Amino acid sequence: MTDACTVGFIGFGNMGQAIARGLVEAGTLDGSQIVACAAHWDKLVESTGAIGATALRDAKEVVDAADIVVVAIKPHQIETVIKPVVADLAGADKFVVSIAAGWTLDRFDTMMGEMSELIHLQCTIPNTPMAVGKGVLVTETDNTLTDAQRAEFERIFGSIALVERVDGAHMDIAMCIAGCAPAFTDMYLEALGDAGVKYGLQRATAYRLAAKMIEGVGALYLATGTHPGAMKDAVCSPGGTTIRGVASLEESAFRGSVIRAVDAIQRG
């Protein structure tokens, strides 16, 4: 597979568009190397046109045109949409990347039956920051890609995301941390913005400060591997201002609230 490969999206909603936009913005793919189909034609034409991609009418057209097929429809739609094109997905000349929550390799194998032995498949869960090259792609350890396909997968998707491999049993919790927690972080970002406004900052300024701080803390951890508790301690001088804020968050069960939010998602 070469740099000129075509990536096709079956489904082109918010997440599919985020990935496609990220790949184009990163220079990994040209828009002309992307094709997509979706239920609503007018919206599809508009969204593909925005990045120079091509709108196609249905899943079979996408499978026929693409070297890499991204299954980006809602999980409950997969059997209806993918089963009719299973035979078209078989072969050494293409591979499939699923971004559907709850769909592991074992579940696809069951759905595809005997054809699963002929299909090269990698199951993943992405998050929306892939649109700006700062994403996470939770990636199931088990897959049926060849070595060359695995290298191509890492090259393409690793250009806009941390590719983190976990076993199938932990895909759901990894998805929660990487895929759901951005919403928690958005709430934190908004709350810091509100606090800034309360004390006279312009809202846009407060949001920029908070957003860059969040980005920087994550980058510092990834660069150093320093325990988050130690990073927190390094900012807290004895008797200083920061430790007073940390103590207030502890009184409000800040960490416990985050864990309970994750528990709520895991309980379904």
CSV table of C-alpha atoms in Angstrom, one decimal:
chain,number,residue,atom,x,y,z
A,1,MET,CA,0.0,0.0,0.0
A,2,THR,CA,1.4,3.4,-0.9
A,3,ASP,CA,0.9,7.0,0.1
A,4,ALA,CA,-1.7,7.3,-2.7
A,5,CYS,CA,-4.2,4.9,-0.9
A,6,THR,CA,-7.8,5.9,-0.7
A,7,VAL,CA,-9.7,6.0,2.6
A,8,GLY,CA,-13.4,5.4,2.5
A,9,PHE,CA,-15.9,6.3,5.2
A,10,ILE,CA,-19.1,4.3,5.6
A,11,GLY,CA,-20.9,7.0,7.5
A,12,PHE,CA,-19.8,10.5,7.7
A,13,GLY,CA,-21.1,12.0,10.9
A,14,ASN,CA,-19.2,14.1,13.4
A,15,MET,CA,-16.6,11.5,14.2
A,16,GLY,CA,-16.0,10.5,10.6
A,17,GLN,CA,-15.7,14.1,9.6
A,18,ALA,CA,-13.3,14.8,12.5
A,19,ILE,CA,-11.0,12.0,11.4
A,20,ALA,CA,-11.1,13.0,7.7
A,21,ARG,CA,-10.5,16.6,8.5
A,22,GLY,CA,-7.6,15.8,10.8
A,23,LEU,CA,-5.9,13.6,8.1
A,24,VAL,CA,-6.3,16.4,5.5
A,25,GLU,CA,-5.1,19.2,7.8
A,26,ALA,CA,-2.1,17.1,8.9
A,27,GLY,CA,-1.1,16.5,5.2
A,28,THR,CA,-1.4,12.8,5.7
A,29,LEU,CA,-4.0,12.5,2.9
A,30,ASP,CA,-5.2,14.8,0.2
A,31,GLY,CA,-9.0,15.4,0.1
A,32,SER,CA,-9.1,13.6,-3.2
A,33,GLN,CA,-7.9,10.4,-1.4
A,34,ILE,CA,-11.1,10.3,0.7
A,35,VAL,CA,-14.5,9.0,-0.3
A,36,ALA,CA,-17.6,8.7,1.9
A,37,CYS,CA,-21.3,7.7,2.0
A,38,ALA,CA,-24.0,8.7,4.4
A,39,ALA,CA,-27.7,8.6,4.8
A,40,HIS,CA,-28.4,12.3,4.0
A,41,TRP,CA,-27.0,13.1,0.5
A,42,ASP,CA,-27.2,16.9,0.7
A,43,LYS,CA,-25.3,17.0,4.0
A,44,LEU,CA,-22.8,14.5,2.7
A,45,VAL,CA,-22.0,16.5,-0.4
A,46,GLU,CA,-21.5,19.7,1.7
A,47,SER,CA,-19.3,18.0,4.3
A,48,THR,CA,-17.1,16.1,1.8
A,49,GLY,CA,-16.8,19.2,-0.4
A,50,ALA,CA,-15.4,21.2,2.5
A,51,ILE,CA,-12.3,19.0,2.5
A,52,GLY,CA,-12.2,18.1,-1.2
A,53,ALA,CA,-13.4,14.6,-0.7
A,54,THR,CA,-15.9,12.6,-2.9
A,55,ALA,CA,-19.4,11.8,-1.9
A,56,LEU,CA,-20.6,8.3,-2.9
A,57,ARG,CA,-24.1,6.9,-2.9
A,58,ASP,CA,-23.8,3.7,-0.8
A,59,ALA,CA,-21.5,1.4,1.2
A,60,LYS,CA,-20.7,-0.8,-1.8
A,61,GLU,CA,-19.4,2.2,-3.8
A,62,VAL,CA,-17.2,3.1,-0.9
A,63,VAL,CA,-15.8,-0.4,-0.4
A,64,ASP,CA,-15.1,-0.7,-4.2
A,65,ALA,CA,-13.3,2.6,-4.2
A,66,ALA,CA,-11.3,2.4,-1.0
A,67,ASP,CA,-8.1,0.7,0.2
A,68,ILE,CA,-9.0,1.4,3.8
A,69,VAL,CA,-12.6,1.2,4.8
A,70,VAL,CA,-13.6,3.1,7.9
A,71,VAL,CA,-16.9,1.8,9.5
A,72,ALA,CA,-18.2,5.1,11.0
A,73,ILE,CA,-21.9,4.4,11.3
A,74,LYS,CA,-23.8,4.1,14.6
A,75,PRO,CA,-23.2,0.7,16.3
A,76,HIS,CA,-26.8,-0.4,15.9
A,77,GLN,CA,-26.6,0.1,12.1
A,78,ILE,CA,-23.6,-2.1,11.5
A,79,GLU,CA,-25.4,-5.4,10.8
A,80,THR,CA,-27.9,-3.8,8.4
A,81,VAL,CA,-25.3,-1.8,6.5
A,82,ILE,CA,-22.2,-4.0,6.6
A,83,LYS,CA,-23.6,-7.5,6.1
A,84,PRO,CA,-24.6,-6.8,2.5
A,85,VAL,CA,-21.0,-5.8,1.6
A,86,VAL,CA,-19.1,-8.4,3.6
A,87,ALA,CA,-18.0,-10.3,0.5
A,88,ASP,CA,-16.7,-7.1,-1.0
A,89,LEU,CA,-14.5,-6.4,2.0
A,90,ALA,CA,-12.7,-9.7,1.6
A,91,GLY,CA,-9.2,-9.9,0.1
A,92,ALA,CA,-5.6,-8.8,0.6
A,93,ASP,CA,-6.0,-5.4,-1.2
A,94,LYS,CA,-7.9,-3.6,1.5
A,95,PHE,CA,-8.5,-3.5,5.3
A,96,VAL,CA,-11.3,-2.3,7.6
A,97,VAL,CA,-11.1,0.0,10.5
A,98,SER,CA,-14.2,0.1,12.8
A,99,ILE,CA,-14.7,3.1,15.0
A,100,ALA,CA,-18.0,1.8,16.5
A,101,ALA,CA,-18.3,1.5,20.2
A,102,GLY,CA,-19.0,-1.9,21.5
A,103,TRP,CA,-17.9,-3.7,18.4
A,104,THR,CA,-14.8,-5.9,19.0
A,105,LEU,CA,-13.1,-8.3,16.7
A,106,ASP,CA,-15.0,-11.2,18.2
A,107,ARG,CA,-18.3,-9.5,17.6
A,108,PHE,CA,-17.5,-8.8,14.0
A,109,ASP,CA,-16.3,-12.4,13.4
A,110,THR,CA,-19.7,-13.6,14.6
A,111,MET,CA,-21.6,-11.2,12.4
A,112,MET,CA,-19.4,-11.9,9.3
A,113,GLY,CA,-19.4,-15.7,9.7
A,114,GLU,CA,-17.0,-17.7,7.5
A,115,MET,CA,-16.1,-14.6,5.5
A,116,SER,CA,-14.3,-13.1,8.6
A,117,GLU,CA,-11.3,-15.3,7.8
A,118,LEU,CA,-10.8,-13.3,4.6
A,119,ILE,CA,-11.3,-9.8,6.0
A,120,HIS,CA,-8.5,-7.7,7.5
A,121,LEU,CA,-10.0,-5.8,10.4
A,122,GLN,CA,-8.9,-3.5,13.2
A,123,CYS,CA,-11.4,-2.3,15.8
A,124,THR,CA,-10.9,1.2,17.4
A,125,ILE,CA,-12.6,3.9,19.4
A,126,PRO,CA,-11.5,7.5,18.4
A,127,ASN,CA,-12.1,10.9,20.0
A,128,THR,CA,-12.9,14.2,18.4
A,129,PRO,CA,-9.6,16.0,19.0
A,130,MET,CA,-8.3,13.9,16.1
A,131,ALA,CA,-9.7,16.7,14.0
A,132,VAL,CA,-6.8,18.9,15.1
A,133,GLY,CA,-4.2,16.1,15.2
A,134,LYS,CA,-4.4,15.8,19.0
A,135,GLY,CA,-6.6,12.7,19.3
A,136,VAL,CA,-6.5,9.4,21.0
A,137,LEU,CA,-7.4,6.2,19.0
A,138,VAL,CA,-8.1,3.3,21.4
A,139,THR,CA,-7.1,0.3,19.4
A,140,GLU,CA,-7.9,-3.3,20.1
A,141,THR,CA,-4.8,-5.5,20.5
A,142,ASP,CA,-6.4,-8.4,18.6
A,143,ASN,CA,-6.8,-7.7,14.9
A,144,THR,CA,-6.4,-9.5,11.5
A,145,LEU,CA,-4.2,-7.0,9.7
A,146,THR,CA,-1.0,-8.1,8.0
A,147,ASP,CA,2.2,-6.6,9.2
A,148,ALA,CA,2.2,-4.2,6.2
A,149,GLN,CA,-1.4,-3.2,6.9
A,150,ARG,CA,-0.6,-2.6,10.5
A,151,ALA,CA,2.3,-0.4,9.6
A,152,GLU,CA,0.0,1.6,7.2
A,153,PHE,CA,-2.7,1.9,9.9
A,154,GLU,CA,-0.1,3.3,12.3
A,155,ARG,CA,1.3,5.7,9.7
A,156,ILE,CA,-2.0,7.1,8.8
A,157,PHE,CA,-3.9,7.3,12.0
A,158,GLY,CA,-0.8,7.8,14.2
A,159,SER,CA,-0.3,11.1,12.4
A,160,ILE,CA,-3.4,12.6,14.2
A,161,ALA,CA,-3.7,10.5,17.3
A,162,LEU,CA,-2.0,8.6,20.1
A,163,VAL,CA,-2.6,5.0,19.0
A,164,GLU,CA,-3.1,3.1,22.3
A,165,ARG,CA,-3.6,-0.6,22.1
A,166,VAL,CA,-5.7,-2.4,24.8
A,167,ASP,CA,-7.3,-5.9,24.9
A,168,GLY,CA,-10.9,-6.4,23.9
A,169,ALA,CA,-12.1,-6.7,27.5
A,170,HIS,CA,-10.9,-3.2,28.3
A,171,MET,CA,-12.1,-1.4,25.1
A,172,ASP,CA,-15.2,0.0,26.9
A,173,ILE,CA,-13.3,1.6,29.8
A,174,ALA,CA,-10.6,2.9,27.6
A,175,MET,CA,-13.3,4.4,25.4
A,176,CYS,CA,-14.8,6.1,28.4
A,177,ILE,CA,-11.5,7.7,29.5
A,178,ALA,CA,-10.5,8.8,26.0
A,179,GLY,CA,-13.8,9.2,24.2
A,180,CYS,CA,-16.3,10.3,26.9
A,181,ALA,CA,-14.0,12.3,29.2
A,182,PRO,CA,-13.5,15.1,26.7
A,183,ALA,CA,-17.0,16.1,27.7
A,184,PHE,CA,-15.9,16.2,31.3
A,185,THR,CA,-12.9,18.3,30.3
A,186,ASP,CA,-15.1,20.6,28.3
A,187,MET,CA,-17.1,21.2,31.5
A,188,TYR,CA,-13.9,21.9,33.4
A,189,LEU,CA,-12.8,24.3,30.7
A,190,GLU,CA,-16.1,26.1,30.8
A,191,ALA,CA,-16.0,26.3,34.6
A,192,LEU,CA,-12.6,27.8,34.6
A,193,GLY,CA,-13.9,30.3,32.0
A,194,ASP,CA,-16.8,31.2,34.3
A,195,ALA,CA,-14.4,31.7,37.2
A,196,GLY,CA,-12.2,34.0,35.1
A,197,VAL,CA,-15.3,36.0,34.0
A,198,LYS,CA,-16.4,36.2,37.6
A,199,TYR,CA,-13.1,38.1,38.4
A,200,GLY,CA,-13.1,40.3,35.4
A,201,LEU,CA,-11.4,38.4,32.6
A,202,GLN,CA,-12.9,38.5,29.1
A,203,ARG,CA,-14.5,35.1,28.4
A,204,ALA,CA,-12.5,34.4,25.3
A,205,THR,CA,-9.3,35.2,27.2
A,206,ALA,CA,-10.2,32.9,30.1
A,207,TYR,CA,-11.1,30.1,27.7
A,208,ARG,CA,-7.8,30.4,25.8
A,209,LEU,CA,-5.8,30.4,29.1
A,210,ALA,CA,-7.6,27.4,30.4
A,211,ALA,CA,-7.5,25.5,27.1
A,212,LYS,CA,-3.8,26.0,26.7
A,213,MET,CA,-3.2,25.0,30.3
A,214,ILE,CA,-5.1,21.7,29.8
A,215,GLU,CA,-3.1,21.0,26.6
A,216,GLY,CA,0.1,21.8,28.3
A,217,VAL,CA,-0.5,19.6,31.4
A,218,GLY,CA,-1.3,16.6,29.1
A,219,ALA,CA,1.8,17.3,27.0
A,220,LEU,CA,4.0,17.6,30.1
A,221,TYR,CA,2.8,14.2,31.4
A,222,LEU,CA,3.3,12.5,28.0
A,223,ALA,CA,6.8,14.0,27.7
A,224,THR,CA,8.0,13.1,31.2
A,225,GLY,CA,5.8,10.3,32.5
A,226,THR,CA,5.8,12.1,35.9
A,227,HIS,CA,3.1,10.9,38.2
A,228,PRO,CA,0.1,13.4,38.2
A,229,GLY,CA,0.3,13.6,41.9
A,230,ALA,CA,3.9,14.7,41.7
A,231,MET,CA,3.0,17.2,39.0
A,232,LYS,CA,0.3,18.6,41.3
A,233,ASP,CA,2.7,18.8,44.2
A,234,ALA,CA,5.3,20.7,42.2
A,235,VAL,CA,2.7,23.5,41.7
A,236,CYS,CA,1.7,23.6,45.4
A,237,SER,CA,4.0,25.7,47.6
A,238,PRO,CA,3.7,25.3,51.4
A,239,GLY,CA,1.1,27.8,52.6
A,240,GLY,CA,0.6,29.0,49.0
A,241,THR,CA,-2.4,29.9,46.9
A,242,THR,CA,-2.6,26.7,44.8
A,243,ILE,CA,-2.8,24.3,47.7
A,244,ARG,CA,-5.8,26.2,49.0
A,245,GLY,CA,-7.6,25.6,45.7
A,246,VAL,CA,-6.6,21.9,45.8
A,247,ALA,CA,-7.9,21.6,49.3
A,248,SER,CA,-11.2,23.1,48.3
A,249,LEU,CA,-11.5,20.6,45.4
A,250,GLU,CA,-10.8,17.7,47.8
A,251,GLU,CA,-13.6,19.0,50.1
A,252,SER,CA,-15.9,18.9,47.1
A,253,ALA,CA,-14.9,15.3,46.3
A,254,PHE,CA,-13.5,16.4,42.9
A,255,ARG,CA,-11.7,13.1,42.2
A,256,GLY,CA,-14.5,11.1,43.6
A,257,SER,CA,-17.0,12.9,41.3
A,258,VAL,CA,-14.9,12.1,38.3
A,259,ILE,CA,-14.7,8.4,39.2
A,260,ARG,CA,-18.4,8.3,39.8
A,261,ALA,CA,-19.0,9.8,36.4
A,262,VAL,CA,-17.0,7.0,34.8
A,263,ASP,CA,-18.9,4.5,37.0
A,264,ALA,CA,-22.2,5.9,35.6
A,265,ILE,CA,-21.0,5.3,32.0
A,266,GLN,CA,-19.8,1.8,32.7
A,267,ARG,CA,-23.1,0.9,34.4
A,268,GLY,CA,-24.8,1.8,31.1
